[in-house]
Coordinates of C-alpha atoms in Angstrom, one line a residue:
Chain A
X164 CA -7.1 -7.5 -111.6
X165 CA -6.7 -8.2 -115.3
X166 CA -3.5 -7.5 -117.2
X167 CA -4.2 -5.5 -120.3
X168 CA -0.7 -4.6 -121.6
X169 CA 2.9 -5.6 -121.2
X170 CA 6.0 -4.1 -122.7
X171 CA 9.6 -5.0 -122.0
X172 CA 11.5 -1.9 -120.8
X173 CA 15.0 -1.6 -119.5
X174 CA 15.1 -5.4 -118.8
X175 CA 12.0 -5.2 -116.8
X176 CA 8.2 -5.2 -117.5
X177 CA 5.9 -2.2 -118.0
X178 CA 2.5 -3.5 -117.2
X179 CA -1.0 -2.2 -117.2
X180 CA -4.0 -3.6 -115.3
X181 CA -7.7 -3.1 -115.0
X182 CA -9.7 -3.9 -111.9
X183 CA -13.1 -3.2 -110.3
X184 CA -12.5 -0.8 -107.4
X185 CA -14.8 -1.2 -104.5
X186 CA -13.5 2.0 -102.9
X187 CA -14.3 4.1 -106.0
X188 CA -17.3 2.1 -107.3
X189 CA -16.0 1.9 -110.8
X190 CA -13.5 0.1 -113.0
X191 CA -9.9 1.5 -112.7
X192 CA -6.8 1.2 -114.8
X193 CA -3.3 1.5 -113.4
X194 CA 0.3 1.0 -114.5
X195 CA 3.1 -1.0 -112.9
X196 CA 6.8 -1.1 -113.8
X197 CA 8.5 -4.2 -112.4
X198 CA 12.3 -3.9 -112.6
X199 CA 14.5 -6.9 -113.6
X200 CA 15.2 -7.5 -109.9
X201 CA 11.5 -8.4 -109.3
X202 CA 12.2 -11.7 -111.1
X203 CA 14.2 -12.8 -108.1
X204 CA 11.9 -11.6 -105.3
X205 CA 10.0 -8.7 -103.8
X206 CA 11.2 -5.2 -104.5
X207 CA 10.4 -1.9 -102.9
X208 CA 7.7 0.1 -104.5
X209 CA 7.3 3.8 -105.4
X210 CA 3.7 5.0 -105.8
X211 CA 3.5 7.8 -108.4
X212 CA 0.5 10.3 -108.4
X213 CA 0.0 12.3 -111.5
X214 CA -1.4 15.8 -112.0
X215 CA -4.5 17.4 -113.4
X216 CA -5.8 15.8 -116.7
X217 CA -3.5 12.8 -116.5
X218 CA -4.3 9.2 -116.6
X219 CA -2.0 6.3 -115.6
X220 CA -0.1 6.7 -118.9
X221 CA 1.5 10.1 -118.8
X222 CA 4.2 9.4 -116.3
X223 CA 4.9 6.0 -117.8
X224 CA 5.4 7.2 -121.3
X225 CA 7.0 10.6 -120.7
X226 CA 9.1 10.6 -117.5
X227 CA 11.8 8.1 -118.4
X228 CA 11.7 6.7 -114.9
X229 CA 12.0 3.1 -115.8
X230 CA 15.7 3.5 -116.4
X231 CA 16.4 4.5 -112.8
X232 CA 13.8 2.1 -111.4
X233 CA 15.7 -0.7 -113.2
X234 CA 19.0 0.7 -111.9
X235 CA 17.8 0.8 -108.3
X236 CA 15.5 -2.2 -108.4
X237 CA 12.4 -0.3 -107.5
X238 CA 8.9 -0.9 -108.8
X239 CA 6.6 2.0 -109.8
X240 CA 2.8 1.9 -109.4
X241 CA 1.0 4.7 -111.2
X242 CA -2.8 5.0 -110.7
X243 CA -5.3 7.1 -112.6
X244 CA -6.1 10.6 -111.2
X245 CA -9.8 10.1 -110.6
X246 CA -12.6 7.6 -110.8
X247 CA -13.9 7.2 -114.3
X248 CA -16.9 5.8 -116.3
X249 CA -20.6 6.2 -116.6
X250 CA -22.3 7.4 -113.5
X251 CA -19.1 9.2 -112.2
X252 CA -20.0 12.9 -111.8
X253 CA -17.8 15.4 -113.6
X254 CA -17.3 19.1 -113.3
X255 CA -20.6 20.7 -114.2
X256 CA -18.8 22.7 -116.9
X257 CA -16.4 20.0 -117.9
X258 CA -13.4 22.0 -116.6
X259 CA -10.0 20.3 -116.5
X260 CA -9.4 21.2 -112.8
X261 CA -12.3 19.4 -111.1
X262 CA -14.0 16.0 -111.5
X263 CA -12.6 13.6 -114.1
X264 CA -8.8 13.7 -114.1
X265 CA -8.9 15.8 -111.0
X266 CA -9.7 13.7 -108.0
X267 CA -7.2 15.6 -105.8
X268 CA -6.5 12.5 -103.7
X269 CA -9.3 13.3 -101.2
X270 CA -12.3 11.4 -99.9
X271 CA -15.2 13.6 -101.1
X272 CA -18.1 14.2 -98.7
X273 CA -20.3 16.2 -100.9
X274 CA -23.0 15.0 -103.3
X275 CA -22.7 14.0 -106.1
X276 CA -19.0 13.4 -105.7
X277 CA -19.0 11.4 -102.4
X278 CA -20.4 8.4 -104.3
X279 CA -17.1 7.8 -106.2
X280 CA -14.4 10.3 -105.4
X281 CA -12.5 8.5 -102.7
X282 CA -9.0 8.7 -104.2
X283 CA -7.4 9.1 -100.8
X284 CA -8.6 5.7 -99.6
X285 CA -7.9 4.2 -103.0
X286 CA -4.2 5.3 -103.1
X287 CA -3.6 4.7 -99.4
X288 CA -5.4 1.4 -98.9
X289 CA -7.2 -0.4 -101.8
X290 CA -4.5 -0.1 -104.5
X291 CA -1.5 -1.1 -102.3
X292 CA -3.4 -4.1 -100.8
X293 CA -4.3 -5.2 -104.3
X294 CA -0.9 -4.9 -106.0
X295 CA 1.3 -5.9 -103.1
X296 CA -0.6 -9.1 -102.8
X297 CA -0.6 -9.9 -106.5
X298 CA 2.9 -8.8 -107.5
X299 CA 6.4 -9.2 -106.1
X300 CA 6.4 -6.0 -104.1
X301 CA 7.7 -5.5 -100.6
X302 CA 5.0 -3.8 -98.6
X303 CA 7.5 -2.9 -95.9
X304 CA 9.4 -0.6 -98.3
X305 CA 7.1 2.0 -99.9
X306 CA 7.8 5.5 -101.2
X307 CA 5.4 8.0 -102.8
X308 CA 5.9 10.8 -105.2
X309 CA 3.9 12.9 -107.6
X310 CA 3.5 16.0 -109.8
X311 CA 1.5 19.1 -109.2
X312 CA -1.9 17.9 -108.0
X313 CA -0.1 14.5 -107.5
X314 CA 2.7 16.3 -105.6
X315 CA 0.0 17.6 -103.3
X316 CA -1.4 14.0 -103.0
X317 CA 2.0 12.5 -102.3
X318 CA 2.9 15.1 -99.6
X319 CA -0.4 15.0 -97.8
X320 CA -0.7 11.2 -97.9
X321 CA 2.9 10.7 -96.6
X322 CA 2.5 13.4 -93.9
X323 CA -0.6 11.7 -92.6
X324 CA 0.8 8.2 -92.9
X325 CA 4.5 8.5 -92.1
X326 CA 4.7 4.8 -91.0
X327 CA 3.4 3.6 -94.3
X328 CA 6.1 5.3 -96.5
X329 CA 9.9 5.5 -96.0
X330 CA 10.2 8.7 -98.1
X331 CA 8.2 11.2 -100.1
X332 CA 9.1 13.5 -103.0
X333 CA 7.2 15.9 -105.2
X334 CA 7.6 17.9 -108.4
X335 CA 5.9 21.3 -108.5
X336 CA 3.3 20.3 -105.8
X337 CA 0.3 22.4 -104.9
X338 CA 1.7 23.2 -101.5
X339 CA -1.4 24.7 -99.9
X340 CA -4.8 24.0 -101.5
X341 CA -6.3 26.2 -98.8
X342 CA -4.5 29.1 -100.4
X343 CA -4.8 28.8 -104.2
X344 CA -7.6 28.7 -106.8
X345 CA -7.1 25.1 -107.8
X346 CA -7.4 24.0 -104.2
X347 CA -10.3 26.2 -103.3
X348 CA -12.3 25.0 -106.2
X349 CA -11.5 21.3 -105.6
X350 CA -11.8 21.2 -101.9
X351 CA -15.0 23.2 -101.7
X352 CA -16.5 21.0 -104.4
X353 CA -15.4 17.7 -102.8
X354 CA -15.5 18.7 -99.1
X355 CA -17.9 21.6 -98.8
X356 CA -17.5 25.1 -97.5
X357 CA -16.3 24.3 -94.0
X358 CA -12.6 25.0 -94.5
X359 CA -11.6 23.3 -91.3
X360 CA -12.2 20.0 -93.1
X361 CA -9.7 21.0 -95.8
X362 CA -6.8 21.1 -93.5
X363 CA -6.2 17.4 -93.6
X364 CA -5.5 17.8 -97.3
X365 CA -3.1 20.7 -97.1
X366 CA 0.6 19.8 -97.0
X367 CA 1.5 23.2 -95.5
X368 CA -1.0 22.8 -92.7
X369 CA 0.0 19.1 -92.1
X370 CA 3.7 19.9 -91.8
X371 CA 2.9 22.3 -88.9
X372 CA 1.3 19.6 -86.8
X373 CA 3.3 16.5 -87.9
X374 CA 4.1 14.1 -85.0
X375 CA 6.5 12.0 -86.9
X376 CA 8.9 12.9 -89.7
X377 CA 10.0 11.2 -92.9
X378 CA 12.5 12.3 -95.6
X379 CA 10.9 14.8 -98.0
X380 CA 12.4 16.1 -101.3
X381 CA 10.6 18.8 -103.4
X382 CA 11.7 20.1 -106.8
X383 CA 10.1 23.2 -108.2
X384 CA 10.9 24.9 -111.5
X385 CA 11.4 28.7 -111.4
X386 CA 9.9 29.2 -114.9
X387 CA 6.7 27.3 -113.9
X388 CA 3.7 29.3 -115.0
X389 CA 1.7 28.1 -112.0
X390 CA 4.3 28.9 -109.4
X391 CA 3.0 32.1 -108.0
X392 CA -0.8 31.7 -108.2
X393 CA -1.2 27.9 -107.6
X394 CA 1.8 26.1 -106.2
X395 CA 3.3 28.5 -103.6
X396 CA 6.3 26.5 -102.2
X397 CA 7.2 29.4 -100.0
X398 CA 4.3 28.6 -97.8
X399 CA 5.6 25.1 -97.3
X400 CA 9.1 26.4 -96.7
X401 CA 7.9 28.8 -94.0
X402 CA 5.7 26.1 -92.3
X403 CA 8.5 23.5 -92.3
X404 CA 11.0 25.9 -90.8
X405 CA 8.5 27.0 -88.1
X406 CA 7.7 23.4 -87.3
X407 CA 11.4 22.2 -87.4
X408 CA 10.5 19.7 -90.0
X409 CA 13.5 19.4 -92.4
X410 CA 12.3 19.4 -96.0
X411 CA 14.6 19.7 -99.0
X412 CA 12.9 22.2 -101.4
X413 CA 15.0 22.9 -104.5
X414 CA 14.2 25.8 -106.9
X415 CA 15.4 24.8 -110.4
X416 CA 16.2 27.8 -112.6
X417 CA 14.7 27.8 -116.1
X418 CA 12.4 24.7 -115.6
X419 CA 8.7 24.8 -116.2
X420 CA 5.7 22.6 -115.2
X421 CA 6.1 20.0 -118.0
X422 CA 7.3 16.5 -118.2
X423 CA 10.6 17.7 -119.5
X424 CA 11.2 19.0 -116.0
X425 CA 10.1 15.7 -114.4
X426 CA 12.3 13.7 -116.8
X427 CA 15.3 15.9 -115.9
X428 CA 15.1 15.2 -112.2
X429 CA 13.2 11.9 -111.8
X430 CA 16.6 10.1 -111.6
X431 CA 17.6 12.1 -108.6
X432 CA 14.2 11.4 -107.0
X433 CA 14.6 7.6 -107.6
X434 CA 18.1 7.8 -106.1
X435 CA 16.7 9.7 -103.1
X436 CA 14.0 7.1 -102.5
X437 CA 16.4 4.2 -103.1
X438 CA 18.6 5.6 -100.3
X439 CA 15.7 5.6 -97.9
X440 CA 14.0 2.3 -98.9
Chain B
X201 CA 11.9 29.5 -139.0
X202 CA 9.7 30.5 -136.1
X203 CA 10.2 29.1 -132.6
X204 CA 6.9 27.9 -131.3
X205 CA 7.9 26.1 -128.0
X206 CA 10.8 25.9 -125.6
X207 CA 11.2 23.8 -122.5
X208 CA 14.3 23.4 -120.3
X209 CA 15.4 19.7 -120.2
X210 CA 18.5 18.2 -118.7
X211 CA 20.1 21.5 -118.6
X212 CA 19.6 22.2 -122.3
X213 CA 16.7 23.4 -124.4
X214 CA 13.9 21.4 -126.1
X215 CA 12.7 23.6 -128.9
X216 CA 10.0 23.4 -131.6
X217 CA 10.0 25.4 -134.8
X218 CA 7.6 26.0 -137.7
X219 CA 8.8 27.0 -141.2
X220 CA 7.6 27.1 -144.8
X221 CA 9.2 24.3 -146.7
X222 CA 10.1 25.0 -150.3
X223 CA 10.9 21.4 -150.9
X224 CA 7.6 20.1 -149.6
X225 CA 5.4 23.0 -150.6
X226 CA 3.8 23.3 -147.2
X227 CA 4.4 24.5 -143.6
X228 CA 6.4 22.1 -141.5
X229 CA 7.1 21.7 -137.8
X230 CA 10.2 20.1 -136.3
X231 CA 11.8 19.6 -132.9
X232 CA 15.4 20.4 -131.8
X233 CA 17.1 19.5 -128.6
X234 CA 20.1 21.6 -127.8
X235 CA 22.3 20.2 -125.1
X236 CA 23.9 22.5 -122.5
X237 CA 27.2 22.3 -124.5
X238 CA 25.5 24.3 -127.3
X239 CA 25.8 27.4 -125.1
X240 CA 29.5 27.4 -125.7
X241 CA 29.6 26.7 -129.4
X242 CA 28.6 24.3 -132.2
X243 CA 27.8 20.7 -131.3
X244 CA 27.4 17.6 -133.4
X245 CA 23.8 16.7 -134.5
X246 CA 21.8 13.6 -134.7
X247 CA 18.8 13.6 -137.1
X248 CA 16.0 11.3 -135.9
X249 CA 13.4 10.0 -138.3
X250 CA 10.2 8.7 -136.8
X251 CA 7.9 5.9 -137.9
X252 CA 4.4 5.6 -139.3
X253 CA 1.8 7.9 -137.8
X254 CA 4.3 9.9 -135.8
X255 CA 4.9 13.6 -135.8
X256 CA 8.0 15.5 -134.6
X257 CA 6.7 15.0 -131.0
X258 CA 6.7 11.3 -130.4
X259 CA 10.4 10.7 -130.1
X260 CA 10.9 14.0 -128.1
X261 CA 8.3 13.1 -125.5
X262 CA 8.7 9.3 -125.2
X263 CA 12.3 8.2 -125.9
X264 CA 14.1 9.9 -123.0
X265 CA 17.0 10.7 -125.4
X266 CA 17.7 14.2 -124.0
X267 CA 19.5 12.7 -121.0
X268 CA 22.1 11.1 -123.2
X269 CA 22.2 13.9 -125.7
X270 CA 23.1 16.2 -122.7
X271 CA 25.7 13.8 -121.5
X272 CA 27.4 13.5 -124.8
X273 CA 26.8 17.1 -126.0
X274 CA 24.8 16.1 -129.1
X275 CA 21.9 18.0 -130.5
X276 CA 18.9 16.1 -131.9
X277 CA 16.7 17.3 -134.8
X278 CA 13.4 15.5 -135.2
X279 CA 11.3 16.3 -138.3
X280 CA 7.7 15.3 -139.0
X281 CA 7.1 12.1 -141.0
X282 CA 5.3 13.6 -144.1
X283 CA 4.2 16.9 -145.6
X284 CA 1.0 18.2 -144.0
X285 CA -1.8 20.7 -144.5
X286 CA -4.5 21.5 -147.0
X287 CA -3.8 20.4 -150.5
X288 CA -1.4 17.6 -149.4
X289 CA -2.8 14.4 -150.8
X290 CA -3.5 11.6 -148.3
X291 CA -4.1 7.9 -148.7
X292 CA -7.4 7.5 -150.6
X293 CA -8.8 5.4 -147.7
X294 CA -7.1 7.4 -145.0
X295 CA -4.9 4.4 -144.0
X296 CA -2.1 4.9 -141.5
X297 CA 0.6 3.4 -143.7
X298 CA 0.5 5.8 -146.7
X299 CA 0.2 9.5 -147.2
X300 CA 0.0 11.7 -144.1
X301 CA 2.3 10.5 -141.4
X302 CA 3.8 8.0 -143.8
X303 CA 6.1 9.8 -146.2
X304 CA 8.7 7.0 -146.2
X305 CA 11.5 9.5 -146.8
X306 CA 11.3 9.2 -150.6
X307 CA 10.9 11.8 -153.4
X308 CA 7.6 10.8 -155.0
X309 CA 7.3 10.8 -158.7
X310 CA 3.6 9.8 -159.1
X311 CA 0.6 12.2 -159.1
X312 CA -0.9 13.4 -156.8
X313 CA 2.0 12.7 -154.4
X314 CA 4.9 14.2 -156.4
X315 CA 3.6 17.7 -155.6
X316 CA 4.5 17.5 -151.9
X317 CA 6.0 14.2 -150.9
X318 CA 9.7 14.9 -151.2
X319 CA 10.8 13.9 -147.7
X320 CA 14.1 12.5 -148.9
X321 CA 15.2 15.9 -150.2
X322 CA 13.7 17.6 -147.1
X323 CA 15.7 15.5 -144.7
X324 CA 18.9 15.3 -146.7
X325 CA 19.1 18.9 -147.9
X326 CA 16.6 21.5 -146.9
X327 CA 16.2 20.8 -143.2
X328 CA 20.0 20.5 -142.4
X329 CA 20.7 23.7 -144.4
X330 CA 18.1 25.5 -142.4
X331 CA 18.9 24.4 -138.9
X332 CA 22.6 24.2 -139.2
X333 CA 22.7 27.8 -140.4
X334 CA 20.3 29.1 -137.6
X335 CA 21.5 27.1 -134.6
X336 CA 24.8 26.1 -133.0
X337 CA 25.2 22.9 -134.9
X338 CA 28.4 21.5 -136.5
X339 CA 27.5 20.6 -140.0
X340 CA 30.7 18.5 -140.2
X341 CA 29.6 16.1 -137.5
X342 CA 26.2 14.6 -138.4
X343 CA 24.6 11.3 -137.5
X344 CA 21.2 9.9 -138.4
X345 CA 18.9 7.4 -136.7
X346 CA 15.2 6.4 -136.8
X347 CA 12.5 3.8 -135.9
X348 CA 10.6 1.5 -138.2
X349 CA 9.8 3.6 -141.3
X350 CA 12.3 6.0 -139.9
X351 CA 14.9 3.3 -139.5
X352 CA 14.4 2.6 -143.2
X353 CA 14.8 6.3 -143.8
X354 CA 18.0 6.6 -141.8
X355 CA 19.6 3.6 -143.3
X356 CA 18.8 4.4 -146.9
X357 CA 19.8 8.1 -146.5
X358 CA 23.1 7.2 -144.9
X359 CA 23.9 4.5 -147.3
X360 CA 23.4 6.9 -150.2
X361 CA 25.2 9.7 -148.5
X362 CA 28.0 8.2 -146.5
X363 CA 30.0 11.4 -146.7
X364 CA 27.3 13.5 -145.1
X365 CA 26.9 11.3 -141.9
X366 CA 29.6 9.9 -139.6
X367 CA 27.3 7.1 -138.4
X368 CA 23.8 5.7 -138.7
X369 CA 21.6 3.6 -136.4
X370 CA 18.1 2.2 -136.5
X371 CA 15.5 0.6 -134.3
X372 CA 13.3 -2.0 -135.9
X373 CA 13.9 -0.7 -139.4
X374 CA 11.9 -1.8 -142.5
X375 CA 15.0 -3.5 -144.0
X376 CA 13.7 -4.1 -147.5
X377 CA 10.6 -2.2 -148.7
X378 CA 10.9 -4.2 -151.9
X379 CA 10.0 -7.3 -149.9
X380 CA 7.2 -6.3 -147.5
X381 CA 3.6 -5.1 -147.6
X382 CA 4.3 -1.7 -146.1
X383 CA 7.1 -1.1 -148.6
X384 CA 5.2 -2.4 -151.6
X385 CA 2.2 -0.2 -150.9
X386 CA 4.3 3.0 -150.2
X387 CA 6.8 2.6 -153.0
X388 CA 4.2 1.7 -155.6
X389 CA 2.1 4.7 -154.6
X390 CA 4.9 7.2 -154.5
X391 CA 7.2 5.8 -157.2
X392 CA 4.9 3.8 -159.5
X393 CA 5.0 0.2 -160.6
X394 CA 8.6 0.1 -162.0
X395 CA 10.3 -1.7 -159.1
X396 CA 13.7 -0.8 -160.4
X397 CA 13.1 2.7 -159.2
X398 CA 12.4 1.4 -155.7
X399 CA 15.9 0.1 -155.3
X400 CA 17.4 3.4 -154.2
X401 CA 15.1 3.3 -151.3
X402 CA 15.8 -0.2 -150.1
X403 CA 18.5 -0.6 -147.5
X404 CA 19.2 -4.2 -148.3
X405 CA 19.7 -3.4 -151.9
X406 CA 21.8 -0.4 -151.2
X407 CA 24.1 -2.3 -148.8
X408 CA 24.9 -4.7 -151.7
X409 CA 26.3 -1.9 -153.9
X410 CA 27.7 0.5 -151.4
X411 CA 31.0 2.0 -152.5
X412 CA 31.9 3.6 -149.1
X413 CA 31.1 2.3 -145.6
X414 CA 30.1 4.0 -142.4
X415 CA 29.4 2.6 -138.9
X416 CA 25.9 1.0 -138.7
X417 CA 24.1 -0.1 -135.6
X418 CA 20.7 -1.8 -135.7
X419 CA 18.5 -3.0 -132.8
X420 CA 15.5 -5.2 -133.3
X421 CA 13.2 -6.6 -130.7
X422 CA 12.5 -10.3 -131.0
X423 CA 8.9 -9.8 -129.7
X424 CA 8.1 -7.2 -132.4
X425 CA 4.7 -8.0 -134.0
X426 CA 6.0 -6.6 -137.3
X427 CA 9.3 -8.6 -137.4
X428 CA 8.4 -11.4 -139.7
X429 CA 6.1 -9.8 -142.2
X430 CA 7.4 -6.2 -142.5
X431 CA 10.9 -5.7 -141.0
X432 CA 12.9 -8.7 -142.1
X433 CA 16.3 -7.9 -140.6
X434 CA 17.6 -11.3 -141.9
X435 CA 17.6 -9.8 -145.5
X436 CA 19.9 -7.0 -144.3
X437 CA 22.1 -9.5 -142.5
X438 CA 22.5 -11.7 -145.6
X439 CA 23.1 -8.7 -147.9
X440 CA 25.7 -7.1 -145.6
X441 CA 27.6 -10.4 -145.2
X442 CA 27.5 -11.0 -148.9
X443 CA 28.8 -7.4 -149.5
X444 CA 31.4 -7.5 -146.8
X445 CA 29.7 -4.5 -145.2
X446 CA 30.1 -4.8 -141.4
X447 CA 26.7 -4.0 -139.8
X448 CA 26.0 -4.6 -136.1
X449 CA 22.5 -6.0 -135.9
X450 CA 21.4 -6.9 -132.4
X451 CA 18.3 -9.0 -131.8
X452 CA 16.9 -8.0 -128.4
X453 CA 14.9 -10.8 -126.6
X454 CA 11.5 -9.8 -125.3
X455 CA 11.3 -6.3 -126.8
X456 CA 8.5 -5.2 -129.0
X457 CA 8.0 -2.3 -131.5
X458 CA 7.1 0.4 -129.0
X459 CA 8.9 3.4 -127.6
X460 CA 9.6 1.3 -124.4
X461 CA 12.1 -0.5 -126.6
X462 CA 13.5 2.7 -128.1
X463 CA 13.8 4.2 -124.6
X464 CA 15.7 1.1 -123.3
X465 CA 18.4 1.3 -125.9
X466 CA 18.5 4.9 -127.1
X467 CA 21.3 5.6 -124.6
X468 CA 23.5 3.0 -126.3
X469 CA 22.7 4.5 -129.7
X470 CA 23.7 8.0 -128.5
X471 CA 26.9 6.5 -127.1
X472 CA 27.6 4.8 -130.5
X473 CA 27.1 8.0 -132.4
X474 CA 29.2 10.0 -129.9
X475 CA 32.0 7.6 -130.4
X476 CA 31.9 8.2 -134.2
X477 CA 31.2 12.0 -134.2

């Protein structure tokens, strides 16, 4: 991996790297914040998954998370949201909610997407192996979080790999891709029409059959324009109650889907992860 | 003024307005953060002046200042950095450091810029009169701050109007436009070749002849690429010492010119202003 940017931030280092990804078959860019504590030795690491249309930069520039990461001594790794570059198939109409910037953290099985769209394997395996070997990160203390499509990614990845993460949180997650337009478009495109294959990428479905639990925190703005049609936290609430899986889901009055919402509560999410790491 | 955006943020409201500016002869957009305390009555207000190429949005989305503004109960008003729109003259070559996005907070006297480029009057008079009448802001408790070109703007405006502001701070300010390429280009273009007319827009010169003092805080990154050629804080240090004008100028090791630097110290600037407001 090649370092392409560095900025001092809250006494630590905001870094950006480029690397060839074998999993995705293209060059990828990701961001890492190393808190001051990383100068002295390995620190725990939070993986942050962004939402539709984002790159590795949105969270890093807009969330203000570095302050809390420096306070708690937690590194943050923020990957891009899809494979990129020439030869990587996009939405046929160039829509924002499929293809580039919209990998949905799945391993695609359908042509032409299966060739590159393997964001699940990239986030779970390739990226952690890469950064945890190269940087002072403690691979025994991982957390994962994300926003919207990235909240869906964080929840599904953690629910399927409870041993790999100490805690998971999400802002405004797509709680059930099986039951919303964004999810139906993405999962049919990447996985095909057999909806039984979608279940492994549906947090609501996964909660109902989880064998092992980890701490889960979800924040959802009540003024979010996508709440009713796309996000549907009530499905996750019902499923977690039915399964006896304790999930803290907080409805936040007045907050919308923007980074202003994330910025307002990312400090509490970092504190939540710090308590579990 | 017409509200064009609103987002809840740290319990307060991040707002954006559009209005016809009589001073600038064009339509302008600005941002306002109202902390939760503004629900109960007028709050003190910090005016933030951005740097070259910025609009009203850079500071609002990248600095993370709302957290501290909410903590201290301070509103933040962030104008654009120049007049905009059809008929507003730009740099003949479209350069980033003159014309659009580069108003330098002066009242231009030279054609074709004199017709619109009156950012000094806009920031000092028109904008405060507008927002302080329309929003719950206490016009008796004002502070001003800014970055780079905006740090120059904040320092010169406060030094010339010590009664209008309780305190001033700056990140990486252009300390002496008389003595750097950015300043020479801008002031010759806006004010003409008579350098004596530039002195009223030069913080280092103004410090030397200030009749009244106010609290001043400056932060400057030591790894700032513009430090030696453009910013020259040493000139401000020398002038303030010669004049007996106490100015806190802090050199910050490792920090550069970016918003990562601003984000790292904006909390201390808000606390500084809160203590003086």
